[in-house]
mmCIF file of C-alpha atoms in Angstrom:
data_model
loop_
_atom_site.group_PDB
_atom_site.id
_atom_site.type_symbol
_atom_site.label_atom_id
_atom_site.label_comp_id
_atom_site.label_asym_id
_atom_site.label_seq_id
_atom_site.Cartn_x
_atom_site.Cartn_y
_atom_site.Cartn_z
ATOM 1 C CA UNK A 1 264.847 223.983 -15.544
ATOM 2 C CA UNK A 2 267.265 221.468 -13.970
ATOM 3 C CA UNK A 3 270.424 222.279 -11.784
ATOM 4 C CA UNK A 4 273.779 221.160 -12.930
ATOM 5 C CA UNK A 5 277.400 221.181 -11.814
ATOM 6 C CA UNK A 6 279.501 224.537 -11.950
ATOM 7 C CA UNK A 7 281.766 225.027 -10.473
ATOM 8 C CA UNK A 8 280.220 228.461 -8.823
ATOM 9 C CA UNK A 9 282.886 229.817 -6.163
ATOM 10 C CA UNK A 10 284.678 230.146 -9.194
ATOM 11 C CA UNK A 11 282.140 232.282 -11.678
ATOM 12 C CA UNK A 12 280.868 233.785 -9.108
ATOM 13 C CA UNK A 13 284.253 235.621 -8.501
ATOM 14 C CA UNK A 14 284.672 236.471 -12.347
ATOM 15 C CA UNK A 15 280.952 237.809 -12.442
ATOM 16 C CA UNK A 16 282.062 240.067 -9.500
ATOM 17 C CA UNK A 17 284.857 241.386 -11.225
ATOM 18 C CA UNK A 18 283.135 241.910 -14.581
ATOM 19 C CA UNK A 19 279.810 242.535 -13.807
ATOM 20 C CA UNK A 20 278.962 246.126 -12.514
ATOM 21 C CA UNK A 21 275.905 245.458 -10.765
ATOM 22 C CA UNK A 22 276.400 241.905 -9.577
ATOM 23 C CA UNK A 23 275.671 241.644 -5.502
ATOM 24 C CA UNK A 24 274.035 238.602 -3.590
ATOM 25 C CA UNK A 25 274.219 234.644 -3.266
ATOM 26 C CA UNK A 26 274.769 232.723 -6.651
ATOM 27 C CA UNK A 27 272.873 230.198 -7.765
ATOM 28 C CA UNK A 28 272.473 228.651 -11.513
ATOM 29 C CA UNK A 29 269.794 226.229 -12.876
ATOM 30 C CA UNK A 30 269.987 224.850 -16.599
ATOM 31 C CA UNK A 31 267.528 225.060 -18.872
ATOM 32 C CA UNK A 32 265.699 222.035 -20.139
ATOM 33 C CA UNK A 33 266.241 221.374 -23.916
ATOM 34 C CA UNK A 34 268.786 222.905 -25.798
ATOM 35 C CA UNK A 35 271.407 220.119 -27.991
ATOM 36 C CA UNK A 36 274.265 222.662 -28.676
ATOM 37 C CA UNK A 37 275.727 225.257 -25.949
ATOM 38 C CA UNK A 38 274.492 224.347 -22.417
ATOM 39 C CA UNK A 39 272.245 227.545 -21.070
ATOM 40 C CA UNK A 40 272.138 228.906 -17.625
ATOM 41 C CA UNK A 41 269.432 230.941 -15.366
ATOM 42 C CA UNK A 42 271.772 233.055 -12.927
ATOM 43 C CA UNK A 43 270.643 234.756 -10.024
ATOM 44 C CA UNK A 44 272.097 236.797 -7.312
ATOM 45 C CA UNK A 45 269.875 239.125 -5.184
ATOM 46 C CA UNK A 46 267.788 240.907 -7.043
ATOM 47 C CA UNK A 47 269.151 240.690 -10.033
ATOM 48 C CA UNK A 48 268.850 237.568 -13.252
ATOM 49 C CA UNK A 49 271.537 237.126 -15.884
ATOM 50 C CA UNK A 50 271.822 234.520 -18.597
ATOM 51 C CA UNK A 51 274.650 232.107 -19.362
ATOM 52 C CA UNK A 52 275.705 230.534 -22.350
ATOM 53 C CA UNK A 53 278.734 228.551 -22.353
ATOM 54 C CA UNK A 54 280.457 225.700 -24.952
ATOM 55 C CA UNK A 55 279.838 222.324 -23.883
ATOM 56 C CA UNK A 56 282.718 220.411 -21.766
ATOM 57 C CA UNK A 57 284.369 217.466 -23.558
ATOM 58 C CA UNK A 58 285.556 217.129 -27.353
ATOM 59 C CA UNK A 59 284.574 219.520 -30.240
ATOM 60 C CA UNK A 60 284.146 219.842 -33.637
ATOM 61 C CA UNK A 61 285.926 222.249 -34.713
ATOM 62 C CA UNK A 62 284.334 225.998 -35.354
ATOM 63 C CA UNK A 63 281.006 224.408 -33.637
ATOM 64 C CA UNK A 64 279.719 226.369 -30.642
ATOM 65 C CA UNK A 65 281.239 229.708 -31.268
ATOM 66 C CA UNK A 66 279.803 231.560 -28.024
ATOM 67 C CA UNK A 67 281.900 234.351 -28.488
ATOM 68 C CA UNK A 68 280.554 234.878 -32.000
ATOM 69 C CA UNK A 69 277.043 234.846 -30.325
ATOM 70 C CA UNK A 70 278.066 238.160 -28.259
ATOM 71 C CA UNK A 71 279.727 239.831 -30.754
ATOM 72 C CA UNK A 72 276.387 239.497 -33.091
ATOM 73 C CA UNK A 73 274.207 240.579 -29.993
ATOM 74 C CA UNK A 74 276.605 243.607 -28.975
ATOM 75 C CA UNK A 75 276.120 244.610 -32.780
ATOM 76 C CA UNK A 76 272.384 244.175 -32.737
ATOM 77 C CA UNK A 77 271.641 245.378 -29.161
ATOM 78 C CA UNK A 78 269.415 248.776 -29.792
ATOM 79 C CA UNK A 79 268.378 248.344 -33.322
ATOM 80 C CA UNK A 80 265.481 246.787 -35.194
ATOM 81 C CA UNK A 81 266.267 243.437 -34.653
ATOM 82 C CA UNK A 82 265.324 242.785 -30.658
ATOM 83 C CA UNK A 83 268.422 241.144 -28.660
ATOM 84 C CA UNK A 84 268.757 240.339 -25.040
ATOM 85 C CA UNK A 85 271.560 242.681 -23.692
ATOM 86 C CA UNK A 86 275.409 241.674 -23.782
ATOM 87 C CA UNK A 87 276.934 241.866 -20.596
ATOM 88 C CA UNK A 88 280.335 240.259 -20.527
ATOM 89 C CA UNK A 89 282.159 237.578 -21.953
ATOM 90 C CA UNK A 90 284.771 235.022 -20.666
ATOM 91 C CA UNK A 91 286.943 233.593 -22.956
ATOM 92 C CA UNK A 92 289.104 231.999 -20.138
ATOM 93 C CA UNK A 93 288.045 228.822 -19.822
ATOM 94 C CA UNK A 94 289.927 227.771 -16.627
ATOM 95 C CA UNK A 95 287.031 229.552 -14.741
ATOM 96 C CA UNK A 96 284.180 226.988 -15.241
ATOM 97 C CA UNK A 97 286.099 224.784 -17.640
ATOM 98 C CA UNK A 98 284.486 226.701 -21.153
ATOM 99 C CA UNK A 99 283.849 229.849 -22.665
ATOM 100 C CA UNK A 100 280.964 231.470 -21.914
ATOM 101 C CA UNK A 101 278.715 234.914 -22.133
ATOM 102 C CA UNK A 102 276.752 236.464 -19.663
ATOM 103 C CA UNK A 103 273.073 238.781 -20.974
ATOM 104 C CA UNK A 104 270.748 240.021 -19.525
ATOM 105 C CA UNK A 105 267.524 237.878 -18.696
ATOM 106 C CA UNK A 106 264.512 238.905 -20.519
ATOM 107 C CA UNK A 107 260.384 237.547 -18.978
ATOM 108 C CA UNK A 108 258.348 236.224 -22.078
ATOM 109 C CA UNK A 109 257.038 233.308 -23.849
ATOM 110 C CA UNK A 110 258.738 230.515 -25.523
ATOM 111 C CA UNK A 111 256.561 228.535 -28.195
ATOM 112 C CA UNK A 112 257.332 225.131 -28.959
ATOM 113 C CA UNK A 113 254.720 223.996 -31.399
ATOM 114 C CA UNK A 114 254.405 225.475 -34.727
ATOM 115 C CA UNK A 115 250.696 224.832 -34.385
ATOM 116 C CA UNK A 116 250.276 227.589 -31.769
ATOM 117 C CA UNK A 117 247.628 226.056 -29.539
ATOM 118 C CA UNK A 118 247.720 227.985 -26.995
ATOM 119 C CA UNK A 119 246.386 231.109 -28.957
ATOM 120 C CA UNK A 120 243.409 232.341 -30.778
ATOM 121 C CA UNK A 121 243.733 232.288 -34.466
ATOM 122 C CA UNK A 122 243.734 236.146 -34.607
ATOM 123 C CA UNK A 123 246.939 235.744 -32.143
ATOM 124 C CA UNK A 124 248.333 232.869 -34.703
ATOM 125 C CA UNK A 125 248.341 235.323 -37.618
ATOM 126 C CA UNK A 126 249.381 237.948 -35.631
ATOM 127 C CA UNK A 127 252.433 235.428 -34.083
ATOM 128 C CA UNK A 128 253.421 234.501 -37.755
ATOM 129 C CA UNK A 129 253.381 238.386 -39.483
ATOM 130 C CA UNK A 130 255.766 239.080 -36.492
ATOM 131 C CA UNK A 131 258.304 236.796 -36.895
ATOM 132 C CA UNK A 132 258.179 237.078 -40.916
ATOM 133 C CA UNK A 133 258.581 240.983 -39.825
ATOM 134 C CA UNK A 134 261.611 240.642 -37.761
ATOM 135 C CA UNK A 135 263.153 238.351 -40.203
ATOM 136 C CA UNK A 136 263.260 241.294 -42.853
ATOM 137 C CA UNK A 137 264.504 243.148 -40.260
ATOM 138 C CA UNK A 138 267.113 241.285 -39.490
ATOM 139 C CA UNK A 139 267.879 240.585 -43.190
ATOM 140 C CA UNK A 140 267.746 244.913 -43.860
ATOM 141 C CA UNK A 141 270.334 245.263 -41.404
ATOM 142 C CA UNK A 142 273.263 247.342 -42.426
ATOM 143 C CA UNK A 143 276.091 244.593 -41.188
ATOM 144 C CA UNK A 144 278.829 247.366 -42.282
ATOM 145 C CA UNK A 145 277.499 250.212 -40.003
ATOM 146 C CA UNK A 146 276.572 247.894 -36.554
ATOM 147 C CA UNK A 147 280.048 246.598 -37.236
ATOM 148 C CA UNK A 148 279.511 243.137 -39.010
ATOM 149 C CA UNK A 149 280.973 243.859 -41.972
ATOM 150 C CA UNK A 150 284.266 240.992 -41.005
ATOM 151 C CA UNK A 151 281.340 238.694 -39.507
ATOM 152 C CA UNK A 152 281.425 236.462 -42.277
ATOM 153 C CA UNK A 153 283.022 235.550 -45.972
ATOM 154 C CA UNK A 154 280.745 237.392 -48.461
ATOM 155 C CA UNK A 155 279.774 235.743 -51.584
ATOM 156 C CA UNK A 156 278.952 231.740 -52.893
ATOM 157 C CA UNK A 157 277.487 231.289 -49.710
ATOM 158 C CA UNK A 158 275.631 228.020 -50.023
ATOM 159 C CA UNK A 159 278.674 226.627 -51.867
ATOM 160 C CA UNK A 160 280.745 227.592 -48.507
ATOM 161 C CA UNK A 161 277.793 226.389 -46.453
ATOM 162 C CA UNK A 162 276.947 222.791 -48.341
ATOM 163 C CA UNK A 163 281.144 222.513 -48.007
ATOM 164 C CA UNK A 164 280.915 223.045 -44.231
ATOM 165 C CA UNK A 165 278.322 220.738 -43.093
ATOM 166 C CA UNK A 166 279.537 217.661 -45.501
ATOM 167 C CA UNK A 167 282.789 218.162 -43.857
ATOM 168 C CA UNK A 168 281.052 218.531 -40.430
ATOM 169 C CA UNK A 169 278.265 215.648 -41.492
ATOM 170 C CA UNK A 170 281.650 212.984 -42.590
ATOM 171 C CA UNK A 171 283.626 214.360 -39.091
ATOM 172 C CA UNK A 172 280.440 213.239 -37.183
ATOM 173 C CA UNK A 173 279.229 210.106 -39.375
ATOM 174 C CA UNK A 174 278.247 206.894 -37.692
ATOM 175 C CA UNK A 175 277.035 204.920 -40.657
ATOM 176 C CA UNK A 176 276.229 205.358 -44.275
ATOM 177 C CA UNK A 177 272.550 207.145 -44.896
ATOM 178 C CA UNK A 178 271.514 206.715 -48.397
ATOM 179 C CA UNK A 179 269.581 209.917 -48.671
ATOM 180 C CA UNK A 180 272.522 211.805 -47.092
ATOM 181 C CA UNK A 181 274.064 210.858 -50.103
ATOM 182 C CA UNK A 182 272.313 211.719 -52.659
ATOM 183 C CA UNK A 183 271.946 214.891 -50.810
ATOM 184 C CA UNK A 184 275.863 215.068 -50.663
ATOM 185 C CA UNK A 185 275.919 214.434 -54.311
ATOM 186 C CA UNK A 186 273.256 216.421 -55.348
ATOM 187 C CA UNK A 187 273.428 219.895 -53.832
ATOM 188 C CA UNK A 188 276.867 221.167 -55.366
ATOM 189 C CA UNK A 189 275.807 219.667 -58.635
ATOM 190 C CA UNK A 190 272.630 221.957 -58.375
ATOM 191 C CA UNK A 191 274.044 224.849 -57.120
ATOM 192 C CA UNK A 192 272.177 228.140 -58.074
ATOM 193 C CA UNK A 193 274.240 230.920 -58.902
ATOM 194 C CA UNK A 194 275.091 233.695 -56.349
ATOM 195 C CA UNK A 195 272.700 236.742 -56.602
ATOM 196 C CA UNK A 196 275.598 238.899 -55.192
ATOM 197 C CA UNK A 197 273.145 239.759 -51.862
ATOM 198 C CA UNK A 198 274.804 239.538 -48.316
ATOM 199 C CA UNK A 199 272.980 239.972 -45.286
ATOM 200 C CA UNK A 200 273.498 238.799 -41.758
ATOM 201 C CA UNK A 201 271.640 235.506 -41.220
ATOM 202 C CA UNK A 202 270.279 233.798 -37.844
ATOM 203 C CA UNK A 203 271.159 230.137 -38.853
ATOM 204 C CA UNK A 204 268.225 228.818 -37.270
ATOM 205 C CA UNK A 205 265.492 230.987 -37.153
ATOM 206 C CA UNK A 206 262.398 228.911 -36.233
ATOM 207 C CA UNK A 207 259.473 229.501 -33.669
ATOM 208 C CA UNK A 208 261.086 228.220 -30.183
ATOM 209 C CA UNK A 209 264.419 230.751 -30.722
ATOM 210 C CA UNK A 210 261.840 233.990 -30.559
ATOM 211 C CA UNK A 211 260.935 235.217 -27.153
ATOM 212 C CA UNK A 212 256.936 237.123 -27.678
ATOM 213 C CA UNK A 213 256.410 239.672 -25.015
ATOM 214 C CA UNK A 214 254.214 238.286 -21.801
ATOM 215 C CA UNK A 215 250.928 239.709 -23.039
ATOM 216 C CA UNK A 216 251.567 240.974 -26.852
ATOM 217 C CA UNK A 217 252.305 239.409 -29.804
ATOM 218 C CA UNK A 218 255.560 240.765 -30.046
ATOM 219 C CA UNK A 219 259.102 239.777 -30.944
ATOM 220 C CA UNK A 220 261.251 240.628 -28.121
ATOM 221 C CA UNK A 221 264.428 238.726 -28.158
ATOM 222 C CA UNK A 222 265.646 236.411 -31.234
ATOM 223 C CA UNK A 223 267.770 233.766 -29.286
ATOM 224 C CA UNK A 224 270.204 231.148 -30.018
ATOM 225 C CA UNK A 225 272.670 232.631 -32.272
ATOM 226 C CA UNK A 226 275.267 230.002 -32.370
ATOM 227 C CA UNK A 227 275.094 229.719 -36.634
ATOM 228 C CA UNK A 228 275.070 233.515 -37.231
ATOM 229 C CA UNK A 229 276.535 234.218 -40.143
ATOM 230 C CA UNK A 230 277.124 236.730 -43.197
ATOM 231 C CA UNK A 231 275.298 234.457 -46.159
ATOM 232 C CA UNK A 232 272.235 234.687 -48.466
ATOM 233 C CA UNK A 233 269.138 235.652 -46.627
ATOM 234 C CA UNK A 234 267.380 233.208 -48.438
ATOM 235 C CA UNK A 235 268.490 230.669 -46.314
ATOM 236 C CA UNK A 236 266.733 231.364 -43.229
ATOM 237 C CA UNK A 237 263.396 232.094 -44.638
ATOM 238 C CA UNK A 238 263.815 228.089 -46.205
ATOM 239 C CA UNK A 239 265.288 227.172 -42.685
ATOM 240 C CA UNK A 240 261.676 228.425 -41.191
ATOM 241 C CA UNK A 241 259.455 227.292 -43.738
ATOM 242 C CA UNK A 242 261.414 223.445 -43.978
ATOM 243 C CA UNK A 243 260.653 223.236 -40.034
ATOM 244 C CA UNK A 244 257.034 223.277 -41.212
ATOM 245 C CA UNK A 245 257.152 220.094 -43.869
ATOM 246 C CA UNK A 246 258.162 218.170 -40.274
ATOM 247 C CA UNK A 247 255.635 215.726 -39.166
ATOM 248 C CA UNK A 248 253.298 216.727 -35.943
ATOM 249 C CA UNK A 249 255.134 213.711 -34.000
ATOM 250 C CA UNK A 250 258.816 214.238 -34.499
ATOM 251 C CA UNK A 251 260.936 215.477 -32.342
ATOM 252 C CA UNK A 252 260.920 218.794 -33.635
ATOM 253 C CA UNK A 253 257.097 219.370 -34.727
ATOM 254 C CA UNK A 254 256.201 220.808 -37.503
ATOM 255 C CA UNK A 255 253.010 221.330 -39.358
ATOM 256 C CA UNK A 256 252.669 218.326 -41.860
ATOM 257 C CA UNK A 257 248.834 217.705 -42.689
ATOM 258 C CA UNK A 258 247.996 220.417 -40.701
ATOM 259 C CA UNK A 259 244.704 222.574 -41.562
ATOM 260 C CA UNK A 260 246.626 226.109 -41.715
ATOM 261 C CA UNK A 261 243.595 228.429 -42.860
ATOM 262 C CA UNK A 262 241.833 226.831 -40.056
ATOM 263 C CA UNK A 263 244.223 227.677 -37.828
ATOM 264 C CA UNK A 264 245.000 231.481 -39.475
ATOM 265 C CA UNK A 265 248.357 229.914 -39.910
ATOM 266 C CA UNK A 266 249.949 231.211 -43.379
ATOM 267 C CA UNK A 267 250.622 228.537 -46.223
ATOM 268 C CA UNK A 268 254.089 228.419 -47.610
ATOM 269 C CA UNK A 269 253.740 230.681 -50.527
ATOM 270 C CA UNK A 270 251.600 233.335 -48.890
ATOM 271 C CA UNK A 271 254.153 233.752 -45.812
ATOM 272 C CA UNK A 272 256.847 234.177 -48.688
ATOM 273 C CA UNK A 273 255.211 236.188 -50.418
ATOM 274 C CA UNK A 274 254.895 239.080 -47.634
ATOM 275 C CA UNK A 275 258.635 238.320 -46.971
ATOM 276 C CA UNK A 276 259.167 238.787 -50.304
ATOM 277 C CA UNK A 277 257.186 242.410 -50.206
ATOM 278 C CA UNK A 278 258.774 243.146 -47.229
ATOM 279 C CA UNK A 279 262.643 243.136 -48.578
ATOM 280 C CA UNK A 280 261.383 244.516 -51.948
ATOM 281 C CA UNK A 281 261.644 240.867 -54.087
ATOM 282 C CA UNK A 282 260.207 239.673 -57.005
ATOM 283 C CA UNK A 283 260.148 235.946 -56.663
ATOM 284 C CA UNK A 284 262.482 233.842 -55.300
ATOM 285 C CA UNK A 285 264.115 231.257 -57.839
ATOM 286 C CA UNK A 286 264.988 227.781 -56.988
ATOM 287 C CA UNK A 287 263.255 227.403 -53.840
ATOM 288 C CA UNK A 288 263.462 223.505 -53.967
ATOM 289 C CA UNK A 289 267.568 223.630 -53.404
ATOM 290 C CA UNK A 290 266.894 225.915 -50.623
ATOM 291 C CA UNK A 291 264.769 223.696 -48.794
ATOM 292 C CA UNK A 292 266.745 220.693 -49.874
ATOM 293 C CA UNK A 293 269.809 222.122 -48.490
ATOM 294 C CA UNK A 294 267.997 223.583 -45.173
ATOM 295 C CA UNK A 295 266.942 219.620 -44.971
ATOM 296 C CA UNK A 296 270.448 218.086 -45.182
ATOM 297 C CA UNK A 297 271.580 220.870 -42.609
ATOM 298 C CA UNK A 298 269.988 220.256 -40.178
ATOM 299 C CA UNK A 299 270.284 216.238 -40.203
ATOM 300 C CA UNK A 300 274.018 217.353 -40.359
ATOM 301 C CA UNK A 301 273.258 219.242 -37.292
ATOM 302 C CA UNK A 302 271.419 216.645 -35.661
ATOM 303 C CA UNK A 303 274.280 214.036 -36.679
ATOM 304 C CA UNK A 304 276.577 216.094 -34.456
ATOM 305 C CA UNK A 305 274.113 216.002 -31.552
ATOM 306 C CA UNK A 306 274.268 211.875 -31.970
ATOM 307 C CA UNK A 307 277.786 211.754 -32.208
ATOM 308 C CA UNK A 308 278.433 214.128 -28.958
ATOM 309 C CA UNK A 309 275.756 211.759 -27.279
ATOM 310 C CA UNK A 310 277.397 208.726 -28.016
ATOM 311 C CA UNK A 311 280.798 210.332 -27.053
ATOM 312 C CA UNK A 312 278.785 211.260 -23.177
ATOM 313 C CA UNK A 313 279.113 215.173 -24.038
ATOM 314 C CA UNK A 314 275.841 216.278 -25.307
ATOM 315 C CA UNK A 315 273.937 219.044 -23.891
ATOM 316 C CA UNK A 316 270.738 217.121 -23.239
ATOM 317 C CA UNK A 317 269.259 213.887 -22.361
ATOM 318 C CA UNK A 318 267.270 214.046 -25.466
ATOM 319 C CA UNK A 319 270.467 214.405 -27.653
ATOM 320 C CA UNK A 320 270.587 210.860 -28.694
ATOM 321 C CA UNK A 321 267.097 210.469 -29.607
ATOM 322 C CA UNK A 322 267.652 213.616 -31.999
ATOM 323 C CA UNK A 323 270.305 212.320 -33.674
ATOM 324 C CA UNK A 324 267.742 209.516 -34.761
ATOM 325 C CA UNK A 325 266.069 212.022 -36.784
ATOM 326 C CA UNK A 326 268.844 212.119 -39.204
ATOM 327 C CA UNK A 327 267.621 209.769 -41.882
ATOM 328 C CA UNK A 328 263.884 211.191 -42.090
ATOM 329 C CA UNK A 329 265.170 214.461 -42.447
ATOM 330 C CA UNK A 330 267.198 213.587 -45.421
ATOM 331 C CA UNK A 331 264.738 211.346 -47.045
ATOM 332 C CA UNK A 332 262.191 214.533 -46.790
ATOM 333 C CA UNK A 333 265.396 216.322 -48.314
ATOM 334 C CA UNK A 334 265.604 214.340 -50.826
ATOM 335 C CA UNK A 335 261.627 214.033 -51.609
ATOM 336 C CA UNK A 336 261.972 217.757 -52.896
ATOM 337 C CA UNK A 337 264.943 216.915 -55.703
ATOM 338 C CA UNK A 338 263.042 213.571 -57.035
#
């Protein structure tokens, strides 16, 4: 982690006033990596909190919804889908200059590469039936009875979605990428119809935003949920398997001509298929737009991260680097179309 300036005199007299428990000395450290809402270790005493706040300097606008991320982990907090605790939320943003939300801090593991070598290959296996586990979970969730019901526009969800990040992608766009548009061009002309099924959906549900316990191979915390939405399921279970297309020596990793049996790391259809038997599916048609669109998302993503870095405002120093993933990632977008 790496210290950065807050002004602290000033949170630590709101986290005094809104925090029950809150005693001792302040002191925050950032965490390393991270491109979208800067991330906080806090401690006072005895006691550790997290903070997530929006980035200082110019927005896009809708983009790093912090107080979305609370309400989604208030609603979650107890039930099958394992959340950090919601403490408080400030959505006064004289105090440190942004909104931000305060959890609770939660000990465990963070993984980073899909390839999982620091575990056995029983531990692998067991890693990846967890996580495809917790995302039917999370896509069984009753949004209407944890309160989620308003969360999000039900219905033509990747119509909404592929209208949201072209808008975000052109707000953001530094030159022309040919593959971003064909992309552009391609995905509402392709469009599969709406199967009518709405559940609440992570946005980017991939290995590093899981938190396994210390010693077992369990889920407990799903993190990061800046792009929470109400949408087609569908979309995160492409999101996760995309990731995996990536090349080994990207920025993000992912498991391109990687040996997966020999690794006890599922292939693409057999880790869809037990998602698939887990939320009661058949099949699941048109999986090519899925992971088309899940491509050109995230290089719209990333071509946010570029811009902010270019405008001095990004969360990281590796923010500008990222945003020079933008044309591989649509070119391996468009690979699954041609």
């Amino acid at each position: 982690m790496t210290t950065q300036t807050m002004d602290l005199p000033a949170l630590d007299a709101w986290l005094r006033e809104h925090v029950g428990d809150f005693d001792g000395s302040l002191q925050a450290e950032k965490f390393a990596g991270g491109q979208s809402n800067p991330t906080f270790k806090l401690t006072a005493g005895a006691q550790q909190y997290v903070l997530r706040r929006k980035p200082p300097g110019e927005l896009l606008k809708s983009a790093h919804a912090v107080d979305r991320e609370f309400k989604v982990i208030s609603a979650l907090y107890g039930s099958q889908v394992p959340v950090a605790k919601p403490i408080a939320l400030c959505e006064d943003e004289s105090v440190i200059g942004s909104m931000f939300y305060v959890m609770e801090f939660i000990e465990g593991r963070v993984f980073w590469d899909p390839a999982l070598p620091e575990l056995s290959n029983s531990e692998r296996a067991q890693a990846y039936d967890e996580m495809n586990r917790v995302l039917a979970a999370l896509h069984e969730v009753d949004v209407d009875a944890v309160g989620l019901g308003d969360y999000g526009r039900p219905g033509n969800y990747f119509e909404r979605q592929v209208s949201r990040w072209t808008k975000q992608y052109r707000a953001s766009e530094t030159e022309t990428i040919e593959s971003m548009e064909i992309l552009l061009k391609w995905l509402p002309e392709n469009m599969p119809e709406d199967d009518g099924r709405v559940a609440l959906v992570h946005g980017d549900y991939r290995l590093d935003n899981v938190m396994f316990h210390p010693t077992e191979m369990k889920i407990i915390g799903v993190l990061d949920w800046e792009l929470s939405t109400l949408g087609n399921p569908i979309a995160d279970l492409a999101y996760q398997v995309m990731a995996w297309q990536l090349p080994r020596d990207g920025g993000v990793s992912g498991l391109a001509d990687v040996d997966r049996a020999a690794l006890s790391i599922p292939s693409d259809d057999v880790y869809i298929q037990q998602y698939c038997e887990r939320t009661g599916r058949a099949a699941i048609p048109d999986w090519n737009f899925y992971i088309a669109f899940c491509f050109f998302r995230l290089a719209a993503i990333l071509q946010g991260v570029k811009k902010r870095a270019l405008q001095g405002n990004a969360s990281s120093e590796e923010a500008l680097s990222r945003g020079e993933q933008v044309k591989p990632l649509a070119d391996l977008g468009v690979g699954f179309i041609q």
